[in-house]
Short mmCIF file of C-alpha atoms in Angstrom, two decimals:
data_model
loop_
_atom_site.label_atom_id
_atom_site.label_comp_id
_atom_site.label_asym_id
_atom_site.label_seq_id
_atom_site.Cartn_x
_atom_site.Cartn_y
_atom_site.Cartn_z
CA MET A 125 -57.76 -2.75 22.11
CA THR A 126 -58.83 -0.63 25.04
CA ASN A 127 -59.94 -3.52 27.23
CA TRP A 128 -56.44 -4.99 27.50
CA ARG A 129 -54.24 -1.88 27.70
CA VAL A 130 -54.80 -1.36 31.41
CA PRO A 131 -53.83 -4.90 32.54
CA VAL A 132 -50.81 -4.85 30.26
CA ALA A 133 -49.73 -1.48 31.69
CA VAL A 134 -50.15 -2.77 35.25
CA ALA A 135 -48.16 -5.91 34.48
CA ALA A 136 -45.44 -3.84 32.83
CA SER A 137 -45.26 -1.58 35.86
CA LEU A 138 -44.81 -4.54 38.21
CA VAL A 139 -42.12 -6.05 35.99
CA LEU A 140 -40.25 -2.77 35.68
CA THR A 141 -40.39 -2.21 39.43
CA GLY A 142 -38.69 -5.58 39.87
CA ILE A 143 -36.09 -4.65 37.27
CA ALA A 144 -35.33 -1.41 39.06
CA VAL A 145 -34.85 -3.18 42.39
CA ALA A 146 -32.68 -5.89 40.82
CA TYR A 147 -30.42 -3.36 39.09
CA THR A 148 -30.01 -1.39 42.30
CA VAL A 149 -29.11 -4.43 44.40
CA ARG A 150 -26.73 -5.83 41.81
CA ALA A 151 -24.99 -2.49 41.35
CA ALA A 152 -23.86 -2.48 44.97
CA ASP A 153 -21.80 -5.64 44.40
CA GLU A 154 -20.15 -4.70 41.12
CA ARG A 155 -16.93 -2.88 40.29
CA ARG A 156 -17.32 0.15 38.04
CA PRO A 157 -14.80 1.92 35.81
CA THR A 158 -13.27 5.13 37.15
CA PRO A 159 -14.18 8.15 34.99
CA GLY A 160 -11.42 8.98 32.51
CA LYS A 161 -9.37 5.88 33.33
CA ALA A 162 -8.75 2.80 31.20
CA THR A 163 -10.90 -0.19 32.09
CA GLY A 164 -8.23 -2.83 31.49
CA ALA A 165 -9.86 -3.87 28.22
CA ALA A 166 -8.37 -6.84 26.40
CA PHE A 167 -9.78 -5.51 23.11
CA ASP A 168 -10.88 -2.23 21.55
CA LEU A 169 -13.76 -1.02 19.40
CA THR A 170 -12.08 -1.51 16.04
CA ALA A 171 -13.75 -3.14 13.06
CA GLY A 172 -14.19 -6.87 12.70
CA ARG A 173 -15.69 -7.64 16.11
CA LEU A 174 -19.08 -8.41 17.54
CA VAL A 175 -19.29 -6.79 20.98
CA PHE A 176 -21.96 -7.57 23.55
CA ARG A 177 -22.77 -7.97 27.24
CA ASP A 178 -21.60 -11.29 28.70
CA MET A 179 -24.63 -12.96 30.29
CA ARG A 180 -22.86 -16.01 31.72
CA PRO A 181 -23.59 -16.47 35.44
CA GLY A 182 -20.96 -15.34 37.92
CA ARG A 183 -18.96 -12.25 38.75
CA GLY A 184 -18.27 -11.57 35.09
CA ARG A 185 -21.96 -11.18 34.21
CA ASP A 186 -22.73 -7.94 32.29
CA ALA A 187 -19.07 -7.47 31.32
CA VAL A 188 -18.54 -6.08 27.83
CA ALA A 189 -17.12 -8.88 25.68
CA ALA A 190 -16.17 -9.50 22.05
CA VAL A 191 -15.84 -12.27 19.49
CA PRO A 192 -14.64 -12.09 15.86
CA LEU A 193 -17.45 -11.16 13.47
CA ALA A 194 -16.40 -13.98 11.16
CA ARG A 195 -16.35 -16.60 13.96
CA THR A 196 -18.95 -15.62 16.54
CA ARG A 197 -18.86 -18.98 18.32
CA ASP A 198 -15.13 -18.65 19.08
CA GLY A 199 -13.93 -17.96 22.61
CA ARG A 200 -14.90 -14.50 23.86
CA THR A 201 -12.62 -11.82 25.24
CA SER A 202 -13.92 -9.74 28.15
CA ALA A 203 -13.17 -6.21 29.34
CA ASP A 204 -13.14 -4.91 32.91
CA LEU A 205 -16.34 -2.96 32.23
CA ARG A 206 -19.91 -3.85 33.11
CA CYS A 207 -23.04 -2.32 31.65
CA VAL A 208 -26.78 -2.74 32.01
CA ARG A 209 -27.12 -1.66 28.38
CA PHE A 210 -24.32 -1.26 25.82
CA TYR A 211 -23.89 -0.27 22.19
CA ALA A 212 -20.95 0.74 19.99
CA ALA A 213 -20.18 1.97 16.48
CA ALA A 214 -17.21 3.55 14.68
CA GLY A 215 -14.93 3.56 17.72
CA THR A 216 -17.50 5.07 20.13
CA GLY A 217 -19.39 3.20 22.82
CA VAL A 218 -22.14 3.99 25.30
CA CYS A 219 -22.57 2.12 28.57
CA LEU A 220 -25.70 2.60 30.67
CA ASN A 221 -25.16 1.71 34.29
CA THR A 222 -26.10 2.31 37.91
CA ALA A 223 -23.38 3.45 40.30
CA PRO A 224 -23.60 2.02 43.84
CA GLY A 225 -24.08 4.21 46.88
CA PRO A 226 -26.63 5.28 49.50
CA VAL A 227 -28.62 6.72 46.59
CA PRO A 228 -27.75 4.70 43.45
CA ARG A 229 -27.18 6.91 40.42
CA THR A 230 -27.86 5.94 36.83
CA TYR A 231 -25.61 7.33 34.11
CA ALA A 232 -24.58 7.02 30.49
CA ALA A 233 -20.82 6.67 30.05
CA VAL A 234 -19.45 7.67 26.65
CA LEU A 235 -16.46 5.48 25.75
CA ASP A 236 -13.61 5.92 23.30
CA ARG A 237 -12.32 3.14 21.07
CA ASN A 238 -10.18 1.78 23.94
CA LEU A 239 -13.25 1.58 26.22
CA ARG A 240 -12.05 4.54 28.29
CA GLU A 241 -14.77 6.75 29.70
CA VAL A 242 -14.54 10.25 28.21
CA ARG A 243 -17.85 11.69 29.37
CA ARG A 244 -20.64 10.86 31.81
CA VAL A 245 -24.27 12.00 31.66
CA ALA A 246 -26.53 11.61 34.70
CA LEU A 247 -29.82 9.86 33.92
CA PRO A 248 -33.09 9.91 35.91
CA GLY A 249 -34.20 6.27 35.87
CA VAL A 250 -33.67 2.59 35.01
CA PRO A 251 -31.64 1.84 31.82
CA SER A 252 -33.67 0.53 28.90
CA ARG A 253 -32.19 1.30 25.43
CA ALA A 254 -28.90 2.63 24.04
CA ARG A 255 -27.72 3.47 20.53
CA VAL A 256 -24.75 5.04 18.71
CA SER A 257 -25.03 6.34 15.16
CA ALA A 258 -23.03 4.62 12.41
CA SER A 259 -20.51 7.49 12.37
CA GLY A 260 -20.02 7.36 16.15
CA ARG A 261 -21.15 10.98 16.48
CA MET A 262 -24.68 10.68 17.94
CA ILE A 263 -25.58 8.80 21.12
CA SER A 264 -29.05 8.08 22.47
CA TRP A 265 -30.39 6.45 25.63
CA THR A 266 -33.77 5.61 27.13
CA VAL A 267 -34.55 5.07 30.81
CA PHE A 268 -37.71 4.13 32.65
CA VAL A 269 -38.86 6.81 35.11
CA GLN A 270 -41.58 7.23 37.72
CA GLY A 271 -43.43 10.24 39.05
CA ASP A 272 -44.94 11.79 35.92
CA SER A 273 -48.31 13.26 36.90
CA TYR A 274 -50.15 11.58 34.02
CA SER A 275 -48.82 8.07 34.65
CA ASP A 276 -50.92 7.09 37.72
CA GLY A 277 -47.83 5.69 39.44
CA SER A 278 -46.70 3.50 36.52
CA PHE A 279 -43.45 3.88 34.61
CA SER A 280 -42.92 6.26 31.71
CA THR A 281 -39.75 6.86 29.71
CA ARG A 282 -37.18 9.58 29.21
CA THR A 283 -35.05 9.55 26.05
CA GLY A 284 -32.02 11.77 25.51
CA VAL A 285 -29.51 12.44 22.76
CA LEU A 286 -25.87 13.60 22.86
CA ASP A 287 -23.96 15.05 19.90
CA THR A 288 -20.35 14.10 20.67
CA ARG A 289 -19.01 16.57 18.08
CA THR A 290 -20.73 19.70 19.43
CA GLY A 291 -21.41 18.57 22.99
CA ARG A 292 -25.11 19.42 22.65
CA THR A 293 -27.15 17.27 25.03
CA VAL A 294 -30.92 16.92 24.81
CA THR A 295 -32.15 15.38 28.05
CA SER A 296 -35.64 14.60 26.73
CA LEU A 297 -37.23 14.34 23.29
CA GLU A 298 -40.64 15.11 24.73
CA GLY A 299 -40.39 18.79 23.75
CA ILE A 300 -39.99 18.07 20.05
CA ALA A 301 -42.69 19.40 17.68
CA LEU A 302 -44.71 16.21 17.04
CA THR A 303 -47.15 15.77 14.16
CA LEU A 304 -49.58 12.87 14.64
CA ASP A 305 -51.73 11.80 11.70
CA GLY A 306 -51.04 15.11 9.98
CA ARG A 307 -51.87 17.37 12.94
CA ARG A 308 -49.67 19.04 15.52
CA HIS A 309 -49.96 16.97 18.69
CA ARG A 310 -49.64 18.41 22.19
CA SER A 311 -50.16 16.19 25.22
CA PRO A 312 -48.45 15.73 28.59
CA ASP A 313 -48.35 11.93 28.15
CA VAL A 314 -45.95 11.86 25.16
CA ASN A 315 -43.09 9.39 25.67
CA PHE A 316 -40.25 8.53 23.28
CA TRP A 317 -37.96 5.50 23.26
CA GLY A 318 -35.81 3.32 21.01
CA VAL A 319 -34.00 5.86 18.79
CA THR A 320 -32.17 4.74 15.66
CA PHE A 321 -30.05 7.13 13.57
CA ALA A 322 -29.72 7.66 9.82
CA ALA A 323 -26.34 8.09 8.13
CA ASP A 324 -26.55 11.90 8.09
CA ASP A 325 -26.72 12.05 11.92
CA ASP A 326 -29.83 14.26 11.64
CA LEU A 327 -32.69 12.02 10.53
CA PHE A 328 -33.85 9.55 13.16
CA TYR A 329 -36.62 7.06 13.86
CA ALA A 330 -38.09 6.22 17.25
CA THR A 331 -41.19 5.04 19.09
CA VAL A 332 -43.64 7.50 20.58
CA SER A 333 -46.47 6.65 22.96
CA THR A 334 -49.46 8.89 23.59
CA GLY A 335 -53.13 8.35 24.34
CA GLY A 336 -52.56 4.66 25.05
CA ARG A 337 -51.17 3.97 21.56
CA THR A 338 -47.65 3.57 20.17
CA TYR A 339 -46.36 4.93 16.86
CA LEU A 340 -43.27 4.83 14.69
CA VAL A 341 -42.00 8.37 14.15
CA GLU A 342 -39.51 9.94 11.75
CA GLY A 343 -37.73 13.04 13.03
CA SER A 344 -35.03 15.62 12.44
CA PHE A 345 -32.72 16.92 15.16
CA THR A 346 -31.79 20.13 13.35
CA ARG A 347 -35.41 21.04 12.57
CA TRP A 348 -36.56 19.65 15.94
CA THR A 349 -39.63 18.02 14.43
CA ALA A 350 -41.08 14.51 14.25
CA ARG A 351 -44.06 12.93 12.50
CA THR A 352 -45.81 9.61 12.90
CA LEU A 353 -45.50 7.05 10.09
CA ARG A 354 -47.63 4.18 11.38
CA GLU A 355 -49.10 2.70 14.53
CA ASN A 356 -47.88 -0.34 16.51
CA ALA A 357 -44.20 -0.33 15.59
CA GLU A 358 -41.72 -0.17 18.49
CA CYS A 359 -37.95 -0.10 18.99
CA PRO A 360 -36.97 0.47 15.35
CA SER A 361 -33.53 -0.28 13.91
CA LEU A 362 -32.50 1.28 10.60
CA SER A 363 -30.70 -0.85 8.01
CA PRO A 364 -27.19 0.15 6.88
CA ASP A 365 -28.55 1.36 3.52
CA GLY A 366 -31.30 3.39 5.21
CA ARG A 367 -34.09 1.70 3.26
CA ARG A 368 -35.62 -0.61 5.86
CA LEU A 369 -36.48 -0.70 9.52
CA VAL A 370 -36.79 -3.73 11.73
CA PHE A 371 -39.14 -3.30 14.68
CA LYS A 372 -41.15 -5.22 17.24
CA LYS A 373 -44.92 -5.34 16.76
CA ARG A 374 -47.53 -6.21 19.36
CA VAL A 375 -49.48 -9.18 18.00
CA SER A 376 -51.04 -10.70 21.12
CA ARG A 377 -52.88 -9.70 24.28
CA ASP A 378 -50.87 -12.32 26.18
CA PRO A 379 -48.31 -10.37 28.27
CA ALA A 380 -46.02 -13.42 28.21
CA ASP A 381 -45.93 -13.58 24.39
CA PRO A 382 -46.84 -10.16 22.94
CA TRP A 383 -44.16 -9.33 20.34
CA ARG A 384 -42.97 -10.41 16.91
CA LEU A 385 -40.23 -8.95 14.72
CA TYR A 386 -41.15 -7.25 11.44
CA ALA A 387 -39.29 -5.41 8.70
CA LEU A 388 -40.65 -2.24 7.10
CA ASP A 389 -39.81 -0.95 3.63
CA LEU A 390 -39.59 2.81 4.13
CA ARG A 391 -40.48 3.60 0.52
CA THR A 392 -43.65 1.51 0.29
CA LEU A 393 -44.38 1.15 4.05
CA ARG A 394 -44.95 -2.54 3.37
CA GLU A 395 -44.15 -4.74 6.37
CA THR A 396 -42.77 -8.28 6.35
CA PRO A 397 -42.86 -10.67 9.32
CA LEU A 398 -39.50 -12.20 10.16
CA ALA A 399 -39.18 -15.94 10.75
CA GLU A 400 -38.43 -15.64 14.49
CA PRO A 401 -41.36 -17.47 16.15
CA HIS A 402 -40.62 -16.26 19.69
CA SER A 403 -41.58 -13.01 21.35
CA VAL A 404 -38.61 -10.60 21.20
CA ASP A 405 -38.66 -7.65 23.59
CA ASP A 406 -35.49 -6.00 22.33
CA GLN A 407 -34.30 -3.29 19.97
CA ALA A 408 -32.79 -5.41 17.23
CA ALA A 409 -29.45 -4.46 15.64
CA TRP A 410 -28.15 -5.17 12.15
CA LEU A 411 -25.46 -7.84 11.88
CA ASP A 412 -24.97 -7.01 8.19
CA ALA A 413 -27.02 -5.64 5.30
CA ARG A 414 -29.25 -8.72 5.20
CA THR A 415 -29.40 -9.95 8.81
CA VAL A 416 -30.61 -8.63 12.14
CA MET A 417 -29.67 -9.81 15.63
CA TYR A 418 -31.30 -9.52 19.02
CA ALA A 419 -31.28 -10.89 22.55
CA ARG A 420 -33.77 -13.66 23.23
CA PRO A 421 -34.35 -14.74 26.85
CA ARG A 422 -34.17 -18.36 27.91
CA GLU A 423 -36.81 -19.98 30.10
CA SER A 424 -34.03 -21.05 32.47
CA GLY A 425 -32.79 -17.47 32.82
CA GLY A 426 -30.27 -15.32 31.00
CA SER A 427 -30.35 -14.70 27.26
CA ASP A 428 -28.65 -15.56 23.98
CA VAL A 429 -28.10 -13.49 20.85
CA TRP A 430 -29.88 -14.82 17.78
CA ALA A 431 -29.80 -13.73 14.13
CA VAL A 432 -32.47 -13.95 11.41
CA PRO A 433 -32.69 -12.80 7.77
CA ALA A 434 -34.31 -9.37 7.51
CA ASP A 435 -36.41 -10.32 4.48
CA GLY A 436 -38.34 -13.09 6.26
CA SER A 437 -36.74 -15.77 4.11
CA GLY A 438 -35.14 -18.04 6.70
CA PRO A 439 -35.25 -19.28 10.28
CA PRO A 440 -33.27 -17.81 13.18
CA ARG A 441 -29.88 -19.17 14.21
CA LEU A 442 -27.99 -18.94 17.48
CA LEU A 443 -25.26 -16.34 17.06
CA VAL A 444 -23.70 -15.98 20.54
CA PRO A 445 -24.84 -17.94 23.60
CA ASP A 446 -25.12 -16.21 26.98
CA ALA A 447 -25.11 -12.70 25.50
CA ALA A 448 -27.15 -9.50 25.11
CA SER A 449 -26.81 -5.93 23.71
CA PRO A 450 -24.98 -6.93 20.49
CA SER A 451 -23.15 -4.46 18.22
CA ALA A 452 -21.47 -5.43 14.96
CA LEU A 453 -18.35 -3.35 14.34
CA GLY A 454 -17.86 -3.12 10.61
CA ARG A 455 -15.53 -0.70 8.85
CA ALA A 456 -15.03 2.30 11.11
CA LYS A 457 -15.66 5.71 9.57
CA GLY A 458 -13.47 8.68 10.32
CA PHE A 459 -10.91 6.79 12.39
#
């Protein structure tokens, strides 16, 4: 494995540099919501909708949009809100964005059920991942950053968590007590990304990278501990019943086709390949108890949201064309 990590890391750095530049340039031409003000949404974050980023070309690109969960190919409704990454659950949303200006600023905007911004957290890099727990209480984000002394000029990540009930904000998970292969692990190159929350809003799963390897970790916010479960499992997404994870696994040295989606039984740690034959570089989300969804890029540009059975039993199907960052809003809890 060692002989291909360096070229992959270099390629990733070049790609991410391009992403950072593109986000910065695009941000200067886009309208952003004013903190604390309504965004002119034509819908809200109530149950029965699939919400996502609109990836159709034009001035409406990256707008938050919605379709009925039962009829995802119906005409979409768009809000006056644009996000680089977006996720929502139980009447709470999180929008990662870059505000224009002489020095562009990245932030996470916490949204209420009417898509009004109620809180803003400054972030240090380029948006990558965003999640909200099923209850709407916990919010997580990941950004790409530069300048870490161990990274030799390439990108690393910074992942934070916000408890909307208490207001506690953790700007980086890197200080958590990490156990790797049964031993306490201390290293300056530890990076976390791709958090997914359990129903109790304490247990979580995420990816950790250290020593040139990636691991799936299970952690607790209250105990402030995490332990590795297995290697080569990134961007996990926990099923509604808490029994399975879907993740992306590196299966190829080809940087153009490295990933495949897998499901993991958390009791047996048995993994099952899903029937999606394409490389998926996304943190999948659960459409329902049996199906996961994810953004898949098109060769012509843009992306679509696809869905595939989580047990590996059937082929993928197009769920929403010209879309990304999907969230399925089922029955809201506590609202």
